[in-house]
CSV table of C-alpha atoms in Angstrom, one decimal:
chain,number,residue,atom,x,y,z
A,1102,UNK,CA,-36.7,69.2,1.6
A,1103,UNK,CA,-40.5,67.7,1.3
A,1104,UNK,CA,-41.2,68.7,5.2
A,1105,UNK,CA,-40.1,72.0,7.3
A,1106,UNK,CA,-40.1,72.5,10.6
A,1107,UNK,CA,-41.8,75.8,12.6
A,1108,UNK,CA,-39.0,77.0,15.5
A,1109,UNK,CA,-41.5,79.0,17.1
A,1110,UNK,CA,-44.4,77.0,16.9
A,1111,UNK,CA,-47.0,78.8,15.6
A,1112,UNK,CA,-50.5,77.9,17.2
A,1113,UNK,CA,-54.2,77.9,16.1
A,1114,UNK,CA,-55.8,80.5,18.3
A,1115,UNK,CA,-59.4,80.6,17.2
A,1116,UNK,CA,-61.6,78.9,14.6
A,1117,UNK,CA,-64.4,79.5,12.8
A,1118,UNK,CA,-66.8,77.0,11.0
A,1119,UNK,CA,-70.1,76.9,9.2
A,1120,UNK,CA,-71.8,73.6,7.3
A,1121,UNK,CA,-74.9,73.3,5.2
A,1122,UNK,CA,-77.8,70.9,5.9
A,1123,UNK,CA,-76.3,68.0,4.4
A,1124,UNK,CA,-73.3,67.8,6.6
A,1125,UNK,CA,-74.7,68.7,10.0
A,1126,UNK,CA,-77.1,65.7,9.6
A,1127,UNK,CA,-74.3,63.6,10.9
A,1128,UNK,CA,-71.4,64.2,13.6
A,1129,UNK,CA,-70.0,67.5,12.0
A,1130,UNK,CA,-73.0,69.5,13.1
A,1131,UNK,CA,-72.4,69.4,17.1
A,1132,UNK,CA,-69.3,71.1,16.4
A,1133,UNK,CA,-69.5,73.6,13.7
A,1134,UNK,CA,-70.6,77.0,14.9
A,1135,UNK,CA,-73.0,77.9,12.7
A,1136,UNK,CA,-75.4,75.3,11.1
A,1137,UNK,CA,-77.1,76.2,8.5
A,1138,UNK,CA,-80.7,75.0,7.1
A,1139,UNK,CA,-80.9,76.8,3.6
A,1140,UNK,CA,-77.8,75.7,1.7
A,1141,UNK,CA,-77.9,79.0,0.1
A,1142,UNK,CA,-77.5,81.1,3.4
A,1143,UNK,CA,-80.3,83.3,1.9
A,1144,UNK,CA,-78.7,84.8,-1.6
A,1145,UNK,CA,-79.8,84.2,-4.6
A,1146,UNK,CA,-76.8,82.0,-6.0
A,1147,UNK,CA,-75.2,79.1,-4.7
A,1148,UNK,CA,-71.4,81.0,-5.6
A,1149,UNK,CA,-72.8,84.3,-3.4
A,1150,UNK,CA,-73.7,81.8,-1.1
A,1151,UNK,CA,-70.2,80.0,-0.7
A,1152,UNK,CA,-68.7,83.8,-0.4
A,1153,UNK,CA,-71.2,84.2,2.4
A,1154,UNK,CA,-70.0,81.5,3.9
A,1155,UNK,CA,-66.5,82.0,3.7
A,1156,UNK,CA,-66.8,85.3,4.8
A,1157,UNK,CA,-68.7,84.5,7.5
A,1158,UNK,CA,-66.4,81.8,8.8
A,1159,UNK,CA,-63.4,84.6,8.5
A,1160,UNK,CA,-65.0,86.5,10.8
A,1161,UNK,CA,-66.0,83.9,12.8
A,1162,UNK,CA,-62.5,83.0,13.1
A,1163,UNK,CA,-61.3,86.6,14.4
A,1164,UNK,CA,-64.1,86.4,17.3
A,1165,UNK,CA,-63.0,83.0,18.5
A,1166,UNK,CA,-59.5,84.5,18.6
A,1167,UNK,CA,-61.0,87.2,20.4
A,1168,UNK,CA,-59.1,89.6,17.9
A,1169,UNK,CA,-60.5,92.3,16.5
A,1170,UNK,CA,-60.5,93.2,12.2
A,1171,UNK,CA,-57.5,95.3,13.0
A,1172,UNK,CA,-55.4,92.9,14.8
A,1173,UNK,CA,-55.4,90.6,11.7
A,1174,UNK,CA,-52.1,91.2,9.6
A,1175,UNK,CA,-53.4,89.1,6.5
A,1176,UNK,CA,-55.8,86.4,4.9
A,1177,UNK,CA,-54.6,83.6,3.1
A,1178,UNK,CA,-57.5,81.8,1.3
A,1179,UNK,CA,-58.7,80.1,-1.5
A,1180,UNK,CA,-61.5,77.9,-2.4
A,1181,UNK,CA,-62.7,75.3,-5.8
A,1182,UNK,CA,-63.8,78.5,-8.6
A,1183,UNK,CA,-62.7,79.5,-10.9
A,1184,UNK,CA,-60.1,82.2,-10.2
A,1185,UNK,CA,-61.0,81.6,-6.5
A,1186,UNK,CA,-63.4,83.8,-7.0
A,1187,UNK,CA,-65.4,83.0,-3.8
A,1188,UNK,CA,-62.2,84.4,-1.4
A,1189,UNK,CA,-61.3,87.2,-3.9
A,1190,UNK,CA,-65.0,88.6,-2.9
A,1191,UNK,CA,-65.1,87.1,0.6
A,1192,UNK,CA,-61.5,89.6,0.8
A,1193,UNK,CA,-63.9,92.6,-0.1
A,1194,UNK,CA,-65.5,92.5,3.5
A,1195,UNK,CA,-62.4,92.9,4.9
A,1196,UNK,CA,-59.8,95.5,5.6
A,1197,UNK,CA,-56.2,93.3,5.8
A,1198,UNK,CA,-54.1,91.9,2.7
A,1199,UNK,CA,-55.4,89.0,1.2
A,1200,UNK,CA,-53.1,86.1,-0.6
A,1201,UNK,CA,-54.9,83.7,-2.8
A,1202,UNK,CA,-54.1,80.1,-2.9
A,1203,UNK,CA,-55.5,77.2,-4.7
A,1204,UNK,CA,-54.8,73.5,-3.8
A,1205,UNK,CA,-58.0,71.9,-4.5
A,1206,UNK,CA,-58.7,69.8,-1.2
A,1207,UNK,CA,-55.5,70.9,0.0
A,1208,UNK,CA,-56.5,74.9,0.1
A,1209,UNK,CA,-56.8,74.9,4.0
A,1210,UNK,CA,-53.2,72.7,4.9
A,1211,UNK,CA,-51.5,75.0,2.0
A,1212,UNK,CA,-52.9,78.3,3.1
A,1213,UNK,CA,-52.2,77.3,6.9
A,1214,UNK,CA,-48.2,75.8,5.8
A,1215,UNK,CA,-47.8,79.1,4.3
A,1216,UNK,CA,-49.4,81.4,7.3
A,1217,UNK,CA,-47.0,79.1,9.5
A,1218,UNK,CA,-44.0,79.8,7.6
A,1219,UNK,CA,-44.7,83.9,7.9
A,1220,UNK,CA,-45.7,84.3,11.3
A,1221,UNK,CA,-42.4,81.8,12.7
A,1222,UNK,CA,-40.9,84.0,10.6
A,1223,UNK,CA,-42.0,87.1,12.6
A,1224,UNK,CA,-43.1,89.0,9.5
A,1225,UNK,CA,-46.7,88.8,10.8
A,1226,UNK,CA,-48.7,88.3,14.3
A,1227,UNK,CA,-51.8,87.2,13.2
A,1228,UNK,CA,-52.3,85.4,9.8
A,1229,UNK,CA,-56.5,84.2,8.9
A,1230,UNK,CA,-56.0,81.5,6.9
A,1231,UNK,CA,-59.5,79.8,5.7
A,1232,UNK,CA,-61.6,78.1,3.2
A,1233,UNK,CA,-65.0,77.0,1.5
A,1234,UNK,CA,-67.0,75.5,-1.0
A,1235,UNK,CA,-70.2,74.5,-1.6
A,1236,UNK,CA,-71.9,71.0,-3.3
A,1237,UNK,CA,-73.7,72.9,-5.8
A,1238,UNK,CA,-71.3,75.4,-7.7
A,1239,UNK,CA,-69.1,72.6,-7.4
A,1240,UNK,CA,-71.4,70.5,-9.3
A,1241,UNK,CA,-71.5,73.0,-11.9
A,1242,UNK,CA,-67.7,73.9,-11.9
A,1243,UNK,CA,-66.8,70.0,-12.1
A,1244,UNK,CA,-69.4,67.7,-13.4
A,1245,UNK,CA,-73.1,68.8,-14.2
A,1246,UNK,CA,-75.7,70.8,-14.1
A,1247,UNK,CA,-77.9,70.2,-10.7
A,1248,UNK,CA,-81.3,69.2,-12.7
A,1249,UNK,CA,-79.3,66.7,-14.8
A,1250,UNK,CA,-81.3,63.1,-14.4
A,1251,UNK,CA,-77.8,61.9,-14.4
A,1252,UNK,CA,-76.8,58.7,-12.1
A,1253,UNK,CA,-73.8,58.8,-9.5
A,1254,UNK,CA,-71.6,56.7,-9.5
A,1255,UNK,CA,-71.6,54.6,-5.7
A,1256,UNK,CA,-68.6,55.5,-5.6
A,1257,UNK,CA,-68.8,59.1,-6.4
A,1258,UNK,CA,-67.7,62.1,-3.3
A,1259,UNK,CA,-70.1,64.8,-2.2
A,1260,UNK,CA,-68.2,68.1,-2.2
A,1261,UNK,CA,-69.0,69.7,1.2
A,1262,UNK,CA,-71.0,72.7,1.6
A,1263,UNK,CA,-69.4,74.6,4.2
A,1264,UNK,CA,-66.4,76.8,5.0
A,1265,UNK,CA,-64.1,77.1,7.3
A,1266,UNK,CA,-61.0,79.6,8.8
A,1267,UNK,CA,-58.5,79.8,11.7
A,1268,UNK,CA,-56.2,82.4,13.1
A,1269,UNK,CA,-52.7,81.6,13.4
A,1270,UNK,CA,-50.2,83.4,15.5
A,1271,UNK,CA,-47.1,82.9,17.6
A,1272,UNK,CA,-48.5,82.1,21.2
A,1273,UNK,CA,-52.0,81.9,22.6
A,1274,UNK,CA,-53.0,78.1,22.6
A,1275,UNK,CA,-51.9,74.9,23.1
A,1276,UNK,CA,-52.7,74.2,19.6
A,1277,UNK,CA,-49.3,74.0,17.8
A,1278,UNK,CA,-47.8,73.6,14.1
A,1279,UNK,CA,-44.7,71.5,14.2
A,1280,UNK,CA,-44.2,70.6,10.6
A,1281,UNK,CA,-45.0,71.0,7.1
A,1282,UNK,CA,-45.0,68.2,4.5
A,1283,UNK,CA,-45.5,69.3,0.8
A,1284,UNK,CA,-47.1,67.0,-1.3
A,1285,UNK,CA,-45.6,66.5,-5.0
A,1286,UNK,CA,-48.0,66.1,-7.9
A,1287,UNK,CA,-48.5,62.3,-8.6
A,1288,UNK,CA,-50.5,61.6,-11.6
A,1289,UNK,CA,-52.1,57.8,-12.0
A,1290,UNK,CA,-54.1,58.4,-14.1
A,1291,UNK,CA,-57.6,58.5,-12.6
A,1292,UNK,CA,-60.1,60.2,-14.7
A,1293,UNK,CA,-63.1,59.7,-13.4
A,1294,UNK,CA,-64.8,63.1,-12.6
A,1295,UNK,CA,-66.7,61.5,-9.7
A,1296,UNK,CA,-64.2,59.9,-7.8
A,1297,UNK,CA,-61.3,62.7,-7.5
A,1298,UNK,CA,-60.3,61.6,-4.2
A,1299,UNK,CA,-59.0,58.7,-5.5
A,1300,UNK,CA,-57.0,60.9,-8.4
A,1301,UNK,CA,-55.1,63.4,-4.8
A,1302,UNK,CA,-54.4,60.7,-2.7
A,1303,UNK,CA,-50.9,60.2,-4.2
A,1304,UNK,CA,-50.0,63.9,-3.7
A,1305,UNK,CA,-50.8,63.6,-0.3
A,1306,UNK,CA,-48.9,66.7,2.2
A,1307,UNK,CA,-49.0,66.4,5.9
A,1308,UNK,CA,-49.3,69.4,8.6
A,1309,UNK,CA,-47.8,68.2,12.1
A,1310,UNK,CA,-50.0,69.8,14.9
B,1063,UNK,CA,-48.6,48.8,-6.1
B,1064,UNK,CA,-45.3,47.1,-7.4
B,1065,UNK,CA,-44.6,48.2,-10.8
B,1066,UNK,CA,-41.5,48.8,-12.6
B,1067,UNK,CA,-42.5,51.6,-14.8
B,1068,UNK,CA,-45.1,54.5,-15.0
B,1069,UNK,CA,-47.6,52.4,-16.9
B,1070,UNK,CA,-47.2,49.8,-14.2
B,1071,UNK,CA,-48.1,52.0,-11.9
B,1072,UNK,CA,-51.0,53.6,-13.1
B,1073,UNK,CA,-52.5,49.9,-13.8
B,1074,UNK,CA,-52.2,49.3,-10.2
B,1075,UNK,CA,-53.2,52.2,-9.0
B,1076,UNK,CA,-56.5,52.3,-11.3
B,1077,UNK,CA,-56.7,48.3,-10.2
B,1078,UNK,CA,-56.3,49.5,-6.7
B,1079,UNK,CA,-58.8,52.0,-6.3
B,1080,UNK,CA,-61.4,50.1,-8.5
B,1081,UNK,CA,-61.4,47.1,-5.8
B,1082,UNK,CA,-62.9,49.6,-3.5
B,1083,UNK,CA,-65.9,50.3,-5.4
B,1084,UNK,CA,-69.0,48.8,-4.3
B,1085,UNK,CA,-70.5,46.3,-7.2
B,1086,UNK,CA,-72.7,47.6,-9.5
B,1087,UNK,CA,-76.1,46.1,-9.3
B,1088,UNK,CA,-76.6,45.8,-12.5
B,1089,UNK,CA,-80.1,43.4,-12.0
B,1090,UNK,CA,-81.5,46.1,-10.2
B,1091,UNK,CA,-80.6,49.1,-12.3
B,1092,UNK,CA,-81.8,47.1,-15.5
B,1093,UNK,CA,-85.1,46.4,-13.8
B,1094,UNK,CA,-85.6,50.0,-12.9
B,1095,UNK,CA,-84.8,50.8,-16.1
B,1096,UNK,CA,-86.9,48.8,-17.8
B,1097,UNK,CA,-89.5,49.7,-15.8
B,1098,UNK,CA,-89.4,53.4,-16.0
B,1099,UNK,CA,-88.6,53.4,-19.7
B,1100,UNK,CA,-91.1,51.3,-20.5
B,1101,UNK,CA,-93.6,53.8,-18.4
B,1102,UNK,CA,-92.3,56.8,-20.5
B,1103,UNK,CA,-93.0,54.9,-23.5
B,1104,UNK,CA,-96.5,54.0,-22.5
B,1105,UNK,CA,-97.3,57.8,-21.7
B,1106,UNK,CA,-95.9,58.2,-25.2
B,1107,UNK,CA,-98.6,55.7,-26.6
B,1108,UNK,CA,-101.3,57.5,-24.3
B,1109,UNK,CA,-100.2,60.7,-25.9
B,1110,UNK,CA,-100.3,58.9,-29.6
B,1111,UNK,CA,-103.5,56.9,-28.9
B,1112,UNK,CA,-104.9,60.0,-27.9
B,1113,UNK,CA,-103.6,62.5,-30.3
B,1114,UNK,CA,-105.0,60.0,-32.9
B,1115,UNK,CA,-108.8,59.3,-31.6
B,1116,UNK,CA,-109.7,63.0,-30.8
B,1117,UNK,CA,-107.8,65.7,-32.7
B,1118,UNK,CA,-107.6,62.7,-36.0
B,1119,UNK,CA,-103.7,63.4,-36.6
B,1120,UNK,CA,-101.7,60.4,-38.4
B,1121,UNK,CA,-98.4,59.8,-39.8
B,1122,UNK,CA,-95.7,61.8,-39.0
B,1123,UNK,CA,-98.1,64.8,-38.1
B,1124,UNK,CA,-99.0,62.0,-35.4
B,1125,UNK,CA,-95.5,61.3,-34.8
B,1126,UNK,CA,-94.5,64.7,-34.1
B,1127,UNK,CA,-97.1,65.7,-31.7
B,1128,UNK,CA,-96.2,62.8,-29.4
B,1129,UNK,CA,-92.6,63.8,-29.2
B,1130,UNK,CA,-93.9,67.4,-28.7
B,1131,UNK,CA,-95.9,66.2,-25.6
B,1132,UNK,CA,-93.2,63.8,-24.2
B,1133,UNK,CA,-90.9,67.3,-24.4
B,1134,UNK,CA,-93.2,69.5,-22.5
B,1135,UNK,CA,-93.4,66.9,-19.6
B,1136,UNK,CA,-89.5,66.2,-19.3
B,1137,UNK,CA,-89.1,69.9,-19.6
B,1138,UNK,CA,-91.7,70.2,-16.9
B,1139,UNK,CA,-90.7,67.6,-14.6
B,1140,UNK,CA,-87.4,69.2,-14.8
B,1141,UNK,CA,-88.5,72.7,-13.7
B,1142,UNK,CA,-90.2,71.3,-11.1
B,1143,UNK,CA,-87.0,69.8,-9.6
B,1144,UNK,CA,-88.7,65.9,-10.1
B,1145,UNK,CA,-86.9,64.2,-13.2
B,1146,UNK,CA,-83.2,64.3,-11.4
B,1147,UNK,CA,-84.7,62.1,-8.7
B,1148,UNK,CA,-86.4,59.8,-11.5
B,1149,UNK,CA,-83.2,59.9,-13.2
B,1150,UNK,CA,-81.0,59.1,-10.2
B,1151,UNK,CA,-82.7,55.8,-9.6
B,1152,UNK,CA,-83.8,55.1,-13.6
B,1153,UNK,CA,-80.4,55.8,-14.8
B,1154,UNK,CA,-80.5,54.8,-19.0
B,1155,UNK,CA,-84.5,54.5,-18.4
B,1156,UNK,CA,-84.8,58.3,-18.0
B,1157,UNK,CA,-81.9,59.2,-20.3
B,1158,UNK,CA,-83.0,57.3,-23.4
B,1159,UNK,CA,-86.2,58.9,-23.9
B,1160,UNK,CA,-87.0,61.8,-25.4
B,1161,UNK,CA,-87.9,63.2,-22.2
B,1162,UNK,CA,-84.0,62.6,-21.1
B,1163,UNK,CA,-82.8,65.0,-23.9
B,1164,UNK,CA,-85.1,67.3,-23.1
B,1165,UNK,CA,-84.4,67.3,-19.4
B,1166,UNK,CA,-80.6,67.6,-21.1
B,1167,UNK,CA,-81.4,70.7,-22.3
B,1168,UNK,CA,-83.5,72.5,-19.9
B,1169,UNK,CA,-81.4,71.6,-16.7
B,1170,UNK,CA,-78.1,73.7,-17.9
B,1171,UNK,CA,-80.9,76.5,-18.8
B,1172,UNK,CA,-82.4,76.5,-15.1
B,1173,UNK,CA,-78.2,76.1,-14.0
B,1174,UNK,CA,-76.7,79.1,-15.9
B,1175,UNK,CA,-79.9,81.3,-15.1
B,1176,UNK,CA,-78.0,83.1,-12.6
B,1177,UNK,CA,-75.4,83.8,-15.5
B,1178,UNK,CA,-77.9,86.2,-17.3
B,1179,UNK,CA,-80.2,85.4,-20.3
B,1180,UNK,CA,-78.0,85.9,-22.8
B,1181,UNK,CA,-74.4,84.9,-22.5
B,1182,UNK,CA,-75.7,82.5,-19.3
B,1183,UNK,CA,-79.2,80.7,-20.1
B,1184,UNK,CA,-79.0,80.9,-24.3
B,1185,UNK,CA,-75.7,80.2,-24.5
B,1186,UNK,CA,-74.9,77.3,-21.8
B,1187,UNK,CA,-78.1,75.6,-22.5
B,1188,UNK,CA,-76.9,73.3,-25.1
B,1189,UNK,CA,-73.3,72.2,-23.1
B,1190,UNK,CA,-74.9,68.8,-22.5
B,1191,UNK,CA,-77.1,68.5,-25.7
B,1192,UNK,CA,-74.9,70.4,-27.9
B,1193,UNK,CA,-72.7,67.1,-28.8
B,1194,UNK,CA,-75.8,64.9,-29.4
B,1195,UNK,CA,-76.9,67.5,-32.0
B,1196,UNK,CA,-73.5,68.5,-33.8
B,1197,UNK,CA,-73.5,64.6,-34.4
B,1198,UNK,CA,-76.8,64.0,-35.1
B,1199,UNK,CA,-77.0,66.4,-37.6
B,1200,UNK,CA,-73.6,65.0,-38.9
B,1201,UNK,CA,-74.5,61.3,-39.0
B,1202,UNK,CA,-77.7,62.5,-40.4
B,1203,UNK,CA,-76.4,64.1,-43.7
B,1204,UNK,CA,-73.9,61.4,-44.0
B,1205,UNK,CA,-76.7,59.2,-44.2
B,1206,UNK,CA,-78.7,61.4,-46.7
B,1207,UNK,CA,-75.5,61.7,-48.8
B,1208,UNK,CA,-75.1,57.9,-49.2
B,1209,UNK,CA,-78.9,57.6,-49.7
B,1210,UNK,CA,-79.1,59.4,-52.7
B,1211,UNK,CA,-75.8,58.1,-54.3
B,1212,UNK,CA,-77.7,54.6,-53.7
C-alpha cells in the first residue's frame, strides 16, 4: 500500500511563498509573493533568517486562505536543520499545534500527504502545512563554510532560499488532493555531498492533485 | 539500470548519473591554476625579495616572514568576502598556497561567528584545517623519529 487515496478530496485553499534574490532572478519571481532583495530578510543570521521566512510564508498562507490565526487547527512543517529547528521557532509565532516533519526535499509533499490524510479524515478543518530553507545555513549544515575558496562541482544543486506554506481543508477550491504515493528509501550509493539530488531520486513519492 | 544484484545496481546507477555531468575542463582549470598559483607565489617572492633588501632578514627568519605575510593577505582577502571568488575559478591554485590554508581557517571562524566566541568561532575554526594539522604534526614526528634512528 505505496499510494492512498483522499475520499473527500481535500483542496489547497491558499498559498503563501517568499524567495531570496537568487531565485527571483529567473521565472519564480513573478509568482512568489514576496520577493526578497537581502537574502537575510534583515536578521542577523542566515538560520533567524530562514525562520523569518518560514514564518512569514505561514502567515502568508492563512491570508491567502482568507482565514484568520484562529481558524487554523494545526501546522505541519519542517525544514533542512538540525532538529528542524527553523519550524520549531517559526511554531513560536503562532497559536495552533504544530507537528514536525523532516523529509529532506520531500518536507512539503510529506507534511501535505499527512495534512491530507487528517483533514479527509475529518479530525481537522484547516491544516497549514509549509516549508523553508535557505542556501547559506544549508551550506553550513551540508558542505562548507560560505568563505571557503572551495570549487563546485558543475554538477553541484543550489539549495533554494525561500519558503513556502499552504492551507489545506475539505472544500474551498478547485485545487484537489487525490492521492498519496510514499516513496521507500533506495540507497545507490551516491555520496557526493554536491550532487544529492541524484542520491533522492530513487526514493521518489508522488502527491496526485 | 539492469543489474542482477545490489552491487549491480549501484554501478549503474553511479554510471547513470555520472553521464549527466558536464565534462570537466580540465585545460582550463589547469591554466587558471597555474596562473593564479603562480601569482601567489610571485607576491610570495615580492614579500621575500623585499623582506630581504630593507629590513636584512635571511634564512629561515626570512622564510618565516614571507609565510607570515602570505597569511595576513589570505586571511584578509577572506574577511573581505574576495578569496571564495578567487578560489571558485582557481580551484587547486588558491588551495595550495599558504594563503588557501589560511583562508581554511579563517572562513569557518567568520561562519560560526554567529555561534558565539567561544564554543562557535574558537572551537569550529579548525573543522576544515583541523585534519591537515592532526596529520601534519603526525607525519611530522614520524619523520623526526626515523631521522634520528638514521
Amino acid at each position: 500500500m505505496q499510494t492512498i487515496f483522499f475520499e473527500n478530496k481535500p483542496r489547497i485553499i491558499g498559498t503563501g511563498t517568499i524567495a531570496g534574490p537568487k531565485e527571483c532572478a529567473g521565472v519564480v519571481g513573478k509568482f512568489v509573493d514576496t520577493a526578497l532583495a537581502d537574502d537575510r530578510f534583515g536578521e542577523s543570521t542566515y538560520e533567524k533568517a530562514e525562520c523569518k521566512m518560514l514564518s512569514y510564508a505561514i502567515s502568508q498562507a492563512i491570508k491567502n486562505a482568507r482565514l484568520t490565526e484562529t481558524d487554523v487547527d494545526m501546522l505541519i512543517a519542517g525544514d533542512l536543520l538540525n532538529q528542524i529547528i527553523s519550524a520549531s521557532f517559526a511554531a513560536r509565532d503562532f497559536t495552533f499545534p504544530f507537528l514536525g516533519v523532516y523529509g529532506a526535499c520531500s518536507t512539503m509533499a510529506e507534511s501535505m500527504a499527512i495534512a491530507s490524510a487528517f483533514v479527509n479524515a475529518g479530525y481537522y478543518r484547516h491544516i497549514v502545512t509549509a516549508t523553508g530553507s535557505h542556501f547559506s545555513s544549508a551550506e553550513r549544515q551540508y558542505r562548507y563554510p560560505l568563505e571557503l575558496g572551495n570549487t563546485r562541482p558543475p554538477q553541484s544543486q543550489w539549495t533554494v532560499t525561500g519558503a513556502g506554506g499552504c492551507v489545506i481543508a475539505n472544500t474551498g477550491s478547485n485545487i484537489a488532493i487525490t492521492s498519496a504515493t510514499f516513496g521507500k528509501v533506495v540507497d545507490f550509493g551516491i555520496t557526493d555531498v554536491n550532487n544529492m539530488g541524484s542520491a533522492m531520486a530513487p526514493d521518489i513519492g508522488i502527491i496526485g492533485i | 539500470m539492469t543489474g542482477k544484484n545490489k552491487k549491480n545496481y549501484n554501478e549503474n546507477y553511479i554510471n547513470y548519473v555520472r553521464s549527466f555531468d558536464p565534462p570537466t575542463q580540465h585545460f582550463k582549470n589547469c591554466f587558471r591554476a597555474f596562473l593564479v598559483g603562480g601569482l601567489i607565489c610571485c607576491i610570495g617572492q615580492f614579500f621575500r625579495i623585499f623582506l630581504e633588501n630593507v629590513f636584512g632578514l635571511e634564512g629561515t627568519e626570512l622564510a618565516g616572514a614571507t609565510s607570515v605575510c602570505l597569511i595576513f593577505l589570505g586571511t584578509l582577502l577572506t574577511g573581505f568576502g574576495v578569496y571564495d571568488r578567487i578560489g571558485k575559478n582557481a580551484g587547486a591554485g588558491s588551495i595550495v598556497p599558504i594563503t588557501g590554508f589560511a583562508n581554511s581557517v579563517a572562513s569557518p571562524a567568520i561562519e560560526f561567528k554567529t555561534e558565539g566566541m567561544v564554543y562557535g568561532l574558537a572551537a569550529k575554526m579548525f573543522i576544515v584545517a583541523g585534519p591537515i594539522i592532526v596529520f601534519g604534526v603526525l607525519a611530522g614526528t614520524l619523520v623526526g623519529i626515523i631521522y634520528l634512528l638514521l
